[in-house]
Each structure stands twice: as structure tokens, then as C-alpha cells.
Short mmCIF file of C-alpha atoms in Angstrom, two decimals:
data_model
loop_
_atom_site.label_atom_id
_atom_site.label_comp_id
_atom_site.label_asym_id
_atom_site.label_seq_id
_atom_site.Cartn_x
_atom_site.Cartn_y
_atom_site.Cartn_z
CA MET A 1 25.03 -45.65 -108.02
CA SER A 2 24.77 -42.69 -105.67
CA ILE A 3 23.17 -44.93 -103.03
CA LEU A 4 26.44 -46.85 -102.82
CA ALA A 5 28.12 -43.65 -101.67
CA VAL A 6 25.80 -43.75 -98.65
CA LEU A 7 25.56 -47.49 -97.97
CA ILE A 8 29.27 -48.33 -98.07
CA PRO A 9 30.35 -45.74 -95.46
CA LEU A 10 27.29 -46.59 -93.37
CA SER A 11 28.19 -50.29 -93.37
CA ILE A 12 31.80 -49.49 -92.44
CA VAL A 13 30.60 -47.36 -89.52
CA LEU A 14 28.29 -50.18 -88.42
CA VAL A 15 31.13 -52.72 -88.45
CA VAL A 16 33.37 -50.37 -86.46
CA VAL A 17 30.64 -49.79 -83.86
CA ALA A 18 30.00 -53.55 -83.57
CA GLY A 19 33.74 -54.16 -83.13
CA ILE A 20 33.98 -51.52 -80.41
CA ALA A 21 30.96 -53.05 -78.64
CA LEU A 22 32.51 -56.52 -78.80
CA PHE A 23 35.86 -55.39 -77.41
CA TRP A 24 34.11 -53.38 -74.68
CA ALA A 25 32.05 -56.43 -73.66
CA VAL A 26 35.13 -58.66 -73.53
CA ASP A 27 37.09 -56.11 -71.48
CA ASP A 28 34.13 -55.52 -69.17
CA GLY A 29 33.90 -59.23 -68.29
CA GLN A 30 30.64 -60.08 -70.03
CA PHE A 31 31.96 -63.47 -71.15
CA ASP A 32 33.80 -64.49 -67.95
CA ASP A 33 31.10 -66.73 -66.45
CA MET A 34 29.90 -69.27 -68.99
CA GLU A 35 28.63 -71.89 -66.48
CA THR A 36 26.08 -70.05 -64.32
CA PRO A 37 23.57 -69.08 -67.07
CA ARG A 38 23.02 -72.77 -67.84
CA ILE A 39 22.26 -73.50 -64.18
CA LEU A 40 19.91 -70.57 -63.46
CA PRO A 41 16.75 -72.29 -64.83
CA LEU A 42 17.38 -75.18 -62.45
CA LEU A 43 17.32 -72.97 -59.36
CA ASP A 44 14.15 -72.07 -57.46
CA ARG A 45 12.20 -69.14 -58.80
CA ASP A 46 12.19 -65.82 -56.91
CA ASP A 47 8.49 -65.26 -57.56
CA ALA A 48 7.27 -68.57 -56.11
CA PRO A 49 3.78 -68.52 -54.54
CA PRO A 50 3.58 -68.09 -50.74
CA GLY A 51 3.98 -71.29 -48.78
CA ASP A 52 6.61 -72.74 -51.08
CA SER A 53 10.18 -73.15 -50.01
CA PRO A 54 12.19 -69.92 -49.92
CA PRO A 55 14.32 -69.19 -52.99
CA ARG A 56 17.88 -70.48 -52.92
CA ASP A 57 20.94 -69.25 -54.69
CA ALA A 58 23.67 -71.35 -56.29
CA SER A 59 25.78 -71.34 -53.11
CA SER A 60 23.07 -73.14 -51.10
CA LEU A 61 22.59 -76.07 -53.49
CA ASP A 62 22.98 -79.55 -52.02
CA VAL A 63 24.86 -80.69 -55.13
CA ARG A 64 27.65 -79.09 -57.06
CA PRO A 65 26.54 -77.05 -60.10
CA ARG A 66 28.59 -79.28 -62.39
CA ASP A 67 26.50 -82.27 -61.19
CA LEU A 68 23.34 -80.51 -62.39
CA LEU A 69 24.71 -80.40 -65.92
CA ARG A 70 25.55 -84.11 -66.15
CA HIS A 71 23.13 -86.03 -68.34
CA ASP A 72 24.20 -89.46 -67.14
CA ALA A 73 23.60 -88.77 -63.41
CA PRO A 74 20.55 -90.49 -61.88
CA PRO A 75 17.63 -88.17 -61.03
CA SER A 76 18.27 -88.59 -57.28
CA ALA A 77 21.76 -87.11 -57.72
CA ARG A 78 20.53 -84.01 -59.56
#
């Protein structure tokens, strides 16, 4: 029973720390951009071998990022 005297306060402290971390992340803007992480794998890699096309960022894409996420678009439109 004496272990409960340690585990219960420890679990309460853990929940408080997790809550503080969550509110800090929300206030810091960690969850503002939910679209870009899904598009990043579709962009060119930064560590491409020499001779390949130079890396591009999302602003230089020929199509809109939302078009890359559409499943019903033909491959030529992606």
C-alpha cells in the first residue's frame, strides 16, 4: 500500500506536465499547419544525387498542393 503513496502523486505530476506541454504546443503554433506535412514526401529530396534536378520547395510546384492530395486526379495532373 505504501507504493500507492508514491505512484498516485507521480501520476498526477505526469498528467500536469503533459497538460502544460500540450497547452504550450498549441500556443506556440505547433498545430497551425496541418496540410504541409502531408505534401512534404511528394516534394523533391534535398539529398538527391548530383545531376538530378535541383530541389524545389512547395512554392515552386507546377500544381497547387491541394491537387497533390486528390486521389481522383489523373496522374498527369499530379
